[in-house]
PDB file of N, CA and C in Angstrom:
ATOM      1  N   MET A  15       0.109  -1.475   0.277  1.00 76.00           N
ATOM      2  CA  MET A  15      -0.006   0.301  -0.588  1.00 76.00           C
ATOM      3  C   MET A  15       1.161   1.399   0.624  1.00 76.00           C
ATOM      4  N   LYS A  16       1.740   1.381   1.307  1.00 79.00           N
ATOM      5  CA  LYS A  16       3.271   2.339   0.959  1.00 79.00           C
ATOM      6  C   LYS A  16       3.911   2.607  -0.576  1.00 79.00           C
ATOM      7  N   ARG A  17       4.074   1.338  -1.102  1.00 82.00           N
ATOM      8  CA  ARG A  17       4.145   1.602  -2.323  1.00 82.00           C
ATOM      9  C   ARG A  17       3.401   2.127  -3.499  1.00 82.00           C
ATOM     10  N   VAL A  18       1.933   1.628  -3.151  1.00 74.00           N
ATOM     11  CA  VAL A  18       1.152   2.094  -4.458  1.00 74.00           C
ATOM     12  C   VAL A  18       1.036   4.013  -4.135  1.00 74.00           C
ATOM     13  N   LEU A  19       1.021   4.128  -2.448  1.00 71.00           N
ATOM     14  CA  LEU A  19       0.419   6.016  -2.500  1.00 71.00           C
ATOM     15  C   LEU A  19       1.719   7.166  -2.606  1.00 71.00           C
ATOM     16  N   THR A  20       3.046   6.582  -2.647  1.00 79.00           N
ATOM     17  CA  THR A  20       4.440   6.927  -2.814  1.00 79.00           C
ATOM     18  C   THR A  20       4.579   6.589  -4.646  1.00 79.00           C
ATOM     19  N   LEU A  21       3.641   6.028  -5.619  1.00 72.00           N
ATOM     20  CA  LEU A  21       4.449   5.755  -6.173  1.00 72.00           C
ATOM     21  C   LEU A  21       3.108   7.027  -7.450  1.00 72.00           C
ATOM     22  N   VAL A  22       1.581   6.921  -6.712  1.00 74.00           N
ATOM     23  CA  VAL A  22       0.357   8.393  -6.869  1.00 74.00           C
ATOM     24  C   VAL A  22       0.778   9.984  -6.216  1.00 74.00           C
ATOM     25  N   ALA A  23       1.870   9.728  -6.045  1.00 74.00           N
ATOM     26  CA  ALA A  23       2.624  10.986  -4.747  1.00 74.00           C
ATOM     27  C   ALA A  23       3.485  11.355  -5.592  1.00 74.00           C
ATOM     28  N   THR A  24       4.008  10.860  -6.948  1.00 77.00           N
ATOM     29  CA  THR A  24       5.381  11.138  -7.784  1.00 77.00           C
ATOM     30  C   THR A  24       4.304  11.266  -8.955  1.00 77.00           C
ATOM     31  N   VAL A  25       3.589  10.526  -9.063  1.00 73.00           N
ATOM     32  CA  VAL A  25       2.855  11.232 -10.557  1.00 73.00           C
ATOM     33  C   VAL A  25       2.450  12.149 -10.524  1.00 73.00           C
ATOM     34  N   GLY A  26       1.417  12.239  -9.080  1.00 71.00           N
ATOM     35  CA  GLY A  26       1.142  13.098  -9.135  1.00 71.00           C
ATOM     36  C   GLY A  26       1.960  15.224  -9.120  1.00 71.00           C
ATOM     37  N   ALA A  27       2.771  14.268  -8.484  1.00 69.00           N
ATOM     38  CA  ALA A  27       4.194  16.270  -8.235  1.00 69.00           C
ATOM     39  C   ALA A  27       5.048  16.257  -9.640  1.00 69.00           C
ATOM     40  N   MET A  28       5.064  14.820 -10.866  1.00 68.00           N
ATOM     41  CA  MET A  28       5.266  15.070 -12.186  1.00 68.00           C
ATOM     42  C   MET A  28       4.155  15.811 -12.896  1.00 68.00           C
ATOM     43  N   VAL A  29       2.352  15.924 -13.101  1.00 61.00           N
ATOM     44  CA  VAL A  29       2.186  16.227 -13.175  1.00 61.00           C
ATOM     45  C   VAL A  29       1.874  17.510 -13.373  1.00 61.00           C
ATOM     46  N   ALA A  30       1.845  17.919 -11.823  1.00 57.00           N
ATOM     47  CA  ALA A  30       1.860  19.146 -11.925  1.00 57.00           C
ATOM     48  C   ALA A  30       3.005  20.572 -11.998  1.00 57.00           C
ATOM     49  N   SER A  31       4.316  19.754 -11.534  1.00 56.00           N
ATOM     50  CA  SER A  31       5.317  21.009 -12.451  1.00 56.00           C
ATOM     51  C   SER A  31       4.785  20.558 -13.155  1.00 56.00           C
ATOM     52  N   GLY A  32       4.828  19.922 -14.512  1.00 52.00           N
ATOM     53  CA  GLY A  32       4.317  19.713 -15.598  1.00 52.00           C
ATOM     54  C   GLY A  32       3.836  21.116 -15.954  1.00 52.00           C
ATOM     55  N   LEU A  33       2.358  21.812 -14.895  1.00 49.00           N
ATOM     56  CA  LEU A  33       1.249  21.718 -15.919  1.00 49.00           C
ATOM     57  C   LEU A  33       2.722  23.817 -14.765  1.00 49.00           C
ATOM     58  N   ALA A  34       2.817  23.591 -14.441  1.00 50.00           N
ATOM     59  CA  ALA A  34       3.749  24.543 -14.431  1.00 50.00           C
ATOM     60  C   ALA A  34       4.819  25.488 -14.413  1.00 50.00           C
ATOM     61  N   PHE A  35       5.107  24.553 -15.477  1.00 53.00           N
ATOM     62  CA  PHE A  35       6.021  24.750 -16.653  1.00 53.00           C
ATOM     63  C   PHE A  35       5.521  25.258 -17.884  1.00 53.00           C
ATOM     64  N   ALA A  36       3.950  24.158 -17.798  1.00 53.00           N
ATOM     65  CA  ALA A  36       3.031  24.446 -19.487  1.00 53.00           C
ATOM     66  C   ALA A  36       3.269  25.765 -20.626  1.00 53.00           C
ATOM     67  N   TYR A  37       3.104  26.509 -21.622  1.00 49.00           N
ATOM     68  CA  TYR A  37       3.214  27.000 -22.091  1.00 49.00           C
ATOM     69  C   TYR A  37       1.549  27.321 -22.421  1.00 49.00           C
ATOM     70  N   ASP A  38       1.308  28.340 -22.102  1.00 56.00           N
ATOM     71  CA  ASP A  38      -0.310  28.307 -22.020  1.00 56.00           C
ATOM     72  C   ASP A  38      -0.494  29.832 -23.074  1.00 56.00           C
ATOM     73  N   GLY A  39       0.227  30.286 -24.018  1.00 54.00           N
ATOM     74  CA  GLY A  39       0.136  31.183 -24.986  1.00 54.00           C
ATOM     75  C   GLY A  39      -1.453  31.967 -24.986  1.00 54.00           C
ATOM     76  N   GLN A  40      -1.796  32.840 -23.651  1.00 64.00           N
ATOM     77  CA  GLN A  40      -2.719  33.215 -23.699  1.00 64.00           C
ATOM     78  C   GLN A  40      -1.930  34.916 -23.666  1.00 64.00           C
ATOM     79  N   THR A  41      -1.070  34.624 -23.569  1.00 67.00           N
ATOM     80  CA  THR A  41      -0.421  36.385 -22.917  1.00 67.00           C
ATOM     81  C   THR A  41      -0.999  37.694 -25.122  1.00 67.00           C
ATOM     82  N   CYS A  42      -1.550  38.470 -24.302  1.00 73.00           N
ATOM     83  CA  CYS A  42      -2.066  38.752 -25.479  1.00 73.00           C
ATOM     84  C   CYS A  42      -1.023  40.632 -25.803  1.00 73.00           C
ATOM     85  N   LYS A  43      -0.737  41.102 -26.881  1.00 72.00           N
ATOM     86  CA  LYS A  43      -0.358  41.648 -27.496  1.00 72.00           C
ATOM     87  C   LYS A  43      -1.875  42.301 -27.308  1.00 72.00           C
ATOM     88  N   GLU A  44      -2.618  42.915 -27.820  1.00 74.00           N
ATOM     89  CA  GLU A  44      -3.502  43.413 -27.953  1.00 74.00           C
ATOM     90  C   GLU A  44      -5.058  42.882 -28.263  1.00 74.00           C
ATOM     91  N   ALA A  45      -5.886  43.333 -28.306  1.00 71.00           N
ATOM     92  CA  ALA A  45      -7.058  43.394 -28.007  1.00 71.00           C
ATOM     93  C   ALA A  45      -7.461  42.738 -28.321  1.00 71.00           C
ATOM     94  N   GLY A  46      -7.658  41.181 -29.108  1.00 71.00           N
ATOM     95  CA  GLY A  46      -8.158  40.433 -30.231  1.00 71.00           C
ATOM     96  C   GLY A  46      -6.176  39.399 -30.895  1.00 71.00           C
ATOM     97  N   ASN A  47      -5.769  39.944 -30.134  1.00 75.00           N
ATOM     98  CA  ASN A  47      -4.471  39.775 -31.072  1.00 75.00           C
ATOM     99  C   ASN A  47      -3.848  38.967 -29.973  1.00 75.00           C
ATOM    100  N   CYS A  48      -4.027  38.192 -29.112  1.00 76.00           N
ATOM    101  CA  CYS A  48      -3.017  36.541 -28.410  1.00 76.00           C
ATOM    102  C   CYS A  48      -2.354  35.558 -29.250  1.00 76.00           C
ATOM    103  N   TRP A  49      -1.946  35.792 -30.426  1.00 73.00           N
ATOM    104  CA  TRP A  49      -1.209  34.992 -30.521  1.00 73.00           C
ATOM    105  C   TRP A  49       0.318  35.500 -29.664  1.00 73.00           C
ATOM    106  N   GLU A  50       0.648  34.629 -29.763  1.00 72.00           N
ATOM    107  CA  GLU A  50       2.563  34.624 -29.302  1.00 72.00           C
ATOM    108  C   GLU A  50       3.597  33.105 -29.898  1.00 72.00           C
ATOM    109  N   ALA A  51       4.142  32.920 -30.069  1.00 72.00           N
ATOM    110  CA  ALA A  51       5.536  32.486 -30.276  1.00 72.00           C
ATOM    111  C   ALA A  51       5.460  31.550 -28.971  1.00 72.00           C
ATOM    112  N   LYS A  52       6.425  30.208 -29.756  1.00 75.00           N
ATOM    113  CA  LYS A  52       6.515  29.779 -27.991  1.00 75.00           C
ATOM    114  C   LYS A  52       7.991  30.040 -27.635  1.00 75.00           C
ATOM    115  N   PRO A  53       7.982  29.356 -26.378  1.00 77.00           N
ATOM    116  CA  PRO A  53       9.972  29.696 -25.964  1.00 77.00           C
ATOM    117  C   PRO A  53      10.781  29.972 -27.186  1.00 77.00           C
ATOM    118  N   GLY A  54      10.912  30.738 -26.545  1.00 80.00           N
ATOM    119  CA  GLY A  54      13.027  29.775 -28.485  1.00 80.00           C
ATOM    120  C   GLY A  54      12.381  30.411 -29.660  1.00 80.00           C
ATOM    121  N   TYR A  55      11.355  30.863 -30.234  1.00 76.00           N
ATOM    122  CA  TYR A  55      11.121  30.366 -31.365  1.00 76.00           C
ATOM    123  C   TYR A  55      11.493  32.160 -31.688  1.00 76.00           C
ATOM    124  N   PRO A  56      12.222  32.934 -32.745  1.00 71.00           N
ATOM    125  CA  PRO A  56      12.524  33.914 -33.037  1.00 71.00           C
ATOM    126  C   PRO A  56      11.934  35.099 -33.976  1.00 71.00           C
ATOM    127  N   GLU A  57      11.745  36.327 -32.969  1.00 71.00           N
ATOM    128  CA  GLU A  57      11.738  36.592 -32.998  1.00 71.00           C
ATOM    129  C   GLU A  57      10.498  37.514 -34.591  1.00 71.00           C
ATOM    130  N   LYS A  58      11.563  37.474 -35.818  1.00 68.00           N
ATOM    131  CA  LYS A  58      11.786  37.270 -36.951  1.00 68.00           C
ATOM    132  C   LYS A  58      12.444  36.338 -37.642  1.00 68.00           C
ATOM    133  N   ILE A  59      11.536  35.975 -39.278  1.00 65.00           N
ATOM    134  CA  ILE A  59      11.986  34.334 -39.585  1.00 65.00           C
ATOM    135  C   ILE A  59      12.269  34.959 -40.620  1.00 65.00           C
ATOM    136  N   ALA A  60      12.914  35.907 -41.056  1.00 64.00           N
ATOM    137  CA  ALA A  60      12.551  35.585 -42.340  1.00 64.00           C
ATOM    138  C   ALA A  60      13.648  36.084 -42.776  1.00 64.00           C
ATOM    139  N   GLY A  61      14.938  35.044 -43.744  1.00 63.00           N
ATOM    140  CA  GLY A  61      16.019  34.866 -43.625  1.00 63.00           C
ATOM    141  C   GLY A  61      16.948  33.947 -42.803  1.00 63.00           C
ATOM    142  N   SER A  62      16.191  33.325 -42.132  1.00 58.00           N
ATOM    143  CA  SER A  62      15.827  32.176 -41.162  1.00 58.00           C
ATOM    144  C   SER A  62      15.838  31.040 -41.131  1.00 58.00           C
ATOM    145  N   LYS A  63      16.682  29.793 -40.793  1.00 60.00           N
ATOM    146  CA  LYS A  63      16.431  28.514 -41.176  1.00 60.00           C
ATOM    147  C   LYS A  63      14.943  28.725 -40.676  1.00 60.00           C
ATOM    148  N   TYR A  64      13.529  29.678 -40.230  1.00 55.00           N
ATOM    149  CA  TYR A  64      12.275  29.214 -39.469  1.00 55.00           C
ATOM    150  C   TYR A  64      11.091  29.486 -41.047  1.00 55.00           C
ATOM    151  N   ASP A  65      12.829  30.402 -41.897  1.00 56.00           N
ATOM    152  CA  ASP A  65      12.054  31.497 -42.820  1.00 56.00           C
ATOM    153  C   ASP A  65      11.046  29.971 -44.412  1.00 56.00           C
ATOM    154  N   PRO A  66       9.888  29.649 -44.634  1.00 59.00           N
ATOM    155  CA  PRO A  66       9.661  28.902 -45.626  1.00 59.00           C
ATOM    156  C   PRO A  66      10.280  28.959 -47.068  1.00 59.00           C
ATOM    157  N   LYS A  67      10.818  28.176 -47.450  1.00 68.00           N
ATOM    158  CA  LYS A  67      11.792  28.068 -48.672  1.00 68.00           C
ATOM    159  C   LYS A  67       9.995  27.441 -49.703  1.00 68.00           C
ATOM    160  N   HIS A  68       8.967  27.912 -50.393  1.00 72.00           N
ATOM    161  CA  HIS A  68       8.622  27.349 -52.055  1.00 72.00           C
ATOM    162  C   HIS A  68       9.272  27.245 -53.056  1.00 72.00           C
ATOM    163  N   ASP A  69       9.761  26.035 -53.520  1.00 74.00           N
ATOM    164  CA  ASP A  69       9.790  25.846 -54.522  1.00 74.00           C
ATOM    165  C   ASP A  69       9.200  26.140 -56.195  1.00 74.00           C
ATOM    166  N   ALA A  70       9.333  26.475 -56.203  1.00 77.00           N
ATOM    167  CA  ALA A  70       7.901  27.332 -58.089  1.00 77.00           C
ATOM    168  C   ALA A  70       8.102  25.966 -58.660  1.00 77.00           C
ATOM    169  N   ALA A  71       9.330  25.789 -59.033  1.00 80.00           N
ATOM    170  CA  ALA A  71       8.731  23.336 -60.012  1.00 80.00           C
ATOM    171  C   ALA A  71       7.666  22.563 -59.078  1.00 80.00           C
ATOM    172  N   GLU A  72       7.708  22.597 -57.741  1.00 77.00           N
ATOM    173  CA  GLU A  72       6.947  23.016 -56.817  1.00 77.00           C
ATOM    174  C   GLU A  72       5.106  22.930 -56.847  1.00 77.00           C
ATOM    175  N   LEU A  73       5.085  24.452 -56.900  1.00 77.00           N
ATOM    176  CA  LEU A  73       3.974  24.839 -57.086  1.00 77.00           C
ATOM    177  C   LEU A  73       3.224  24.733 -58.134  1.00 77.00           C
ATOM    178  N   SER A  74       4.666  25.099 -59.299  1.00 87.00           N
ATOM    179  CA  SER A  74       4.393  24.742 -60.597  1.00 87.00           C
ATOM    180  C   SER A  74       3.170  23.708 -61.031  1.00 87.00           C
ATOM    181  N   LYS A  75       4.140  22.569 -59.831  1.00 89.00           N
ATOM    182  CA  LYS A  75       2.917  21.105 -60.258  1.00 89.00           C
ATOM    183  C   LYS A  75       2.036  20.964 -59.354  1.00 89.00           C
ATOM    184  N   GLN A  76       1.716  21.812 -59.593  1.00 89.00           N
ATOM    185  CA  GLN A  76       0.208  21.651 -58.334  1.00 89.00           C
ATOM    186  C   GLN A  76      -0.453  22.170 -59.000  1.00 89.00           C
ATOM    187  N   GLU A  77      -0.277  23.407 -58.469  1.00 92.00           N
ATOM    188  CA  GLU A  77      -1.113  24.314 -60.498  1.00 92.00           C
ATOM    189  C   GLU A  77      -1.230  23.298 -61.421  1.00 92.00           C
ATOM    190  N   ALA A  78      -0.372  22.052 -62.420  1.00 94.00           N
ATOM    191  CA  ALA A  78      -0.495  21.889 -63.407  1.00 94.00           C
ATOM    192  C   ALA A  78      -1.968  21.221 -62.852  1.00 94.00           C
ATOM    193  N   ALA A  79      -1.906  20.172 -61.450  1.00 95.00           N
ATOM    194  CA  ALA A  79      -2.324  19.025 -61.301  1.00 95.00           C
ATOM    195  C   ALA A  79      -3.972  20.224 -61.197  1.00 95.00           C
ATOM    196  N   ILE A  80      -4.379  20.426 -61.020  1.00 95.00           N
ATOM    197  CA  ILE A  80      -4.945  21.081 -60.315  1.00 95.00           C
ATOM    198  C   ILE A  80      -6.041  21.691 -61.658  1.00 95.00           C
ATOM    199  N   LYS A  81      -5.788  22.360 -62.346  1.00 96.00           N
ATOM    200  CA  LYS A  81      -5.492  22.596 -63.759  1.00 96.00           C
ATOM    201  C   LYS A  81      -6.090  21.259 -64.447  1.00 96.00           C
ATOM    202  N   ALA A  82      -6.313  20.246 -64.760  1.00 95.00           N
ATOM    203  CA  ALA A  82      -5.747  19.009 -65.541  1.00 95.00           C
ATOM    204  C   ALA A  82      -7.282  18.597 -64.386  1.00 95.00           C
ATOM    205  N   ILE A  83      -7.241  19.149 -63.283  1.00 95.00           N
ATOM    206  CA  ILE A  83      -8.672  18.201 -62.198  1.00 95.00           C
ATOM    207  C   ILE A  83     -10.235  19.188 -63.602  1.00 95.00           C
ATOM    208  N   ASP A  84      -9.508  19.888 -63.525  1.00 96.00           N
ATOM    209  CA  ASP A  84     -10.866  21.075 -63.366  1.00 96.00           C
ATOM    210  C   ASP A  84     -11.463  21.121 -65.356  1.00 96.00           C
ATOM    211  N   GLU A  85     -10.428  20.098 -65.499  1.00 95.00           N
ATOM    212  CA  GLU A  85     -10.820  20.028 -67.555  1.00 95.00           C
ATOM    213  C   GLU A  85     -11.212  19.330 -67.239  1.00 95.00           C
ATOM    214  N   ARG A  86     -11.075  17.956 -66.510  1.00 94.00           N
ATOM    215  CA  ARG A  86     -11.561  17.161 -65.920  1.00 94.00           C
ATOM    216  C   ARG A  86     -12.846  16.727 -65.641  1.00 94.00           C
ATOM    217  N   ASN A  87     -13.236  17.655 -65.500  1.00 94.00           N
ATOM    218  CA  ASN A  87     -14.510  17.810 -63.919  1.00 94.00           C
ATOM    219  C   ASN A  87     -15.635  18.928 -65.248  1.00 94.00           C
ATOM    220  N   ALA A  88     -14.590  19.450 -65.466  1.00 94.00           N
ATOM    221  CA  ALA A  88     -15.250  20.018 -67.013  1.00 94.00           C
ATOM    222  C   ALA A  88     -16.478  18.528 -67.996  1.00 94.00           C
ATOM    223  N   LYS A  89     -15.233  18.291 -68.809  1.00 94.00           N
ATOM    224  CA  LYS A  89     -15.502  16.672 -69.799  1.00 94.00           C
ATOM    225  C   LYS A  89     -16.904  16.481 -68.993  1.00 94.00           C
ATOM    226  N   ARG A  90     -16.976  16.101 -67.734  1.00 94.00           N
ATOM    227  CA  ARG A  90     -17.839  14.987 -66.696  1.00 94.00           C
ATOM    228  C   ARG A  90     -19.270  15.664 -67.032  1.00 94.00           C
ATOM    229  N   ILE A  91     -18.759  17.158 -66.979  1.00 94.00           N
ATOM    230  CA  ILE A  91     -20.594  17.940 -66.566  1.00 94.00           C
ATOM    231  C   ILE A  91     -20.835  17.780 -67.937  1.00 94.00           C
ATOM    232  N   ALA A  92     -20.033  17.841 -68.861  1.00 94.00           N
ATOM    233  CA  ALA A  92     -21.059  18.750 -70.370  1.00 94.00           C
ATOM    234  C   ALA A  92     -20.539  17.059 -70.950  1.00 94.00           C
ATOM    235  N   ASN A  93     -20.442  15.685 -70.495  1.00 93.00           N
ATOM    236  CA  ASN A  93     -20.616  14.566 -71.144  1.00 93.00           C
ATOM    237  C   ASN A  93     -22.048  14.520 -70.484  1.00 93.00           C
ATOM    238  N   ALA A  94     -22.860  14.527 -69.078  1.00 94.00           N
ATOM    239  CA  ALA A  94     -23.802  14.679 -68.349  1.00 94.00           C
ATOM    240  C   ALA A  94     -24.650  15.763 -68.210  1.00 94.00           C
ATOM    241  N   LYS A  95     -24.445  16.586 -69.214  1.00 94.00           N
ATOM    242  CA  LYS A  95     -25.711  17.167 -69.513  1.00 94.00           C
ATOM    243  C   LYS A  95     -25.677  16.853 -71.073  1.00 94.00           C
ATOM    244  N   ALA A  96     -24.884  15.738 -71.555  1.00 93.00           N
ATOM    245  CA  ALA A  96     -25.357  15.940 -73.080  1.00 93.00           C
ATOM    246  C   ALA A  96     -26.029  14.466 -73.703  1.00 93.00           C
ATOM    247  N   THR A  97     -25.601  13.676 -72.641  1.00 92.00           N
ATOM    248  CA  THR A  97     -25.959  11.706 -72.303  1.00 92.00           C
ATOM    249  C   THR A  97     -26.998  12.396 -71.584  1.00 92.00           C
ATOM    250  N   GLY A  98     -27.114  12.674 -70.415  1.00 91.00           N
ATOM    251  CA  GLY A  98     -28.079  12.125 -68.965  1.00 91.00           C
ATOM    252  C   GLY A  98     -27.734  11.698 -68.398  1.00 91.00           C
ATOM    253  N   SER A  99     -26.973  11.141 -68.518  1.00 90.00           N
ATOM    254  CA  SER A  99     -26.211   9.917 -67.025  1.00 90.00           C
ATOM    255  C   SER A  99     -24.586  10.825 -66.749  1.00 90.00           C
ATOM    256  N   PHE A 100     -24.863  11.062 -65.427  1.00 90.00           N
ATOM    257  CA  PHE A 100     -22.659  10.846 -65.124  1.00 90.00           C
ATOM    258  C   PHE A 100     -22.253   9.398 -64.985  1.00 90.00           C
ATOM    259  N   LYS A 101     -21.000  10.388 -66.004  1.00 87.00           N
ATOM    260  CA  LYS A 101     -20.802   9.069 -65.793  1.00 87.00           C
ATOM    261  C   LYS A 101     -18.647   9.484 -65.899  1.00 87.00           C
ATOM    262  N   PHE A 102     -17.576   8.242 -64.919  1.00 87.00           N
ATOM    263  CA  PHE A 102     -17.246   9.283 -63.741  1.00 87.00           C
ATOM    264  C   PHE A 102     -15.681   9.386 -65.291  1.00 87.00           C
ATOM    265  N   ASP A 103     -15.593   7.763 -65.730  1.00 87.00           N
ATOM    266  CA  ASP A 103     -14.526   8.081 -66.565  1.00 87.00           C
ATOM    267  C   ASP A 103     -14.726   8.142 -68.638  1.00 87.00           C
ATOM    268  N   VAL A 104     -14.304   9.435 -68.469  1.00 83.00           N
ATOM    269  CA  VAL A 104     -14.811  10.726 -69.744  1.00 83.00           C
ATOM    270  C   VAL A 104     -13.791  10.708 -70.211  1.00 83.00           C
ATOM    271  N   LYS A 105     -13.493  10.111 -71.604  1.00 78.00           N
ATOM    272  CA  LYS A 105     -11.847  10.994 -72.288  1.00 78.00           C
ATOM    273  C   LYS A 105     -11.900  12.019 -73.388  1.00 78.00           C
TER     274      LYS A 105
END
């Protein structure tokens, strides 16, 4: 029984200490602007290792894929209007 109580007390202390140092993100710079970076995140990210780099080739691939989707959907709709039944695989 003593061992169980010691274990419960230890786990309770660990949880309490974790909550004391928890990041809450509730510090507001102004009304409605309550976002803040986690501790250790830099103030400025441009030019740092946190600056997102978007590859133009990858973006153009995504744009081409979306354009192809739109073209296929247009063919499906045109075929459905012409035949009166929807067919998924239209060439």
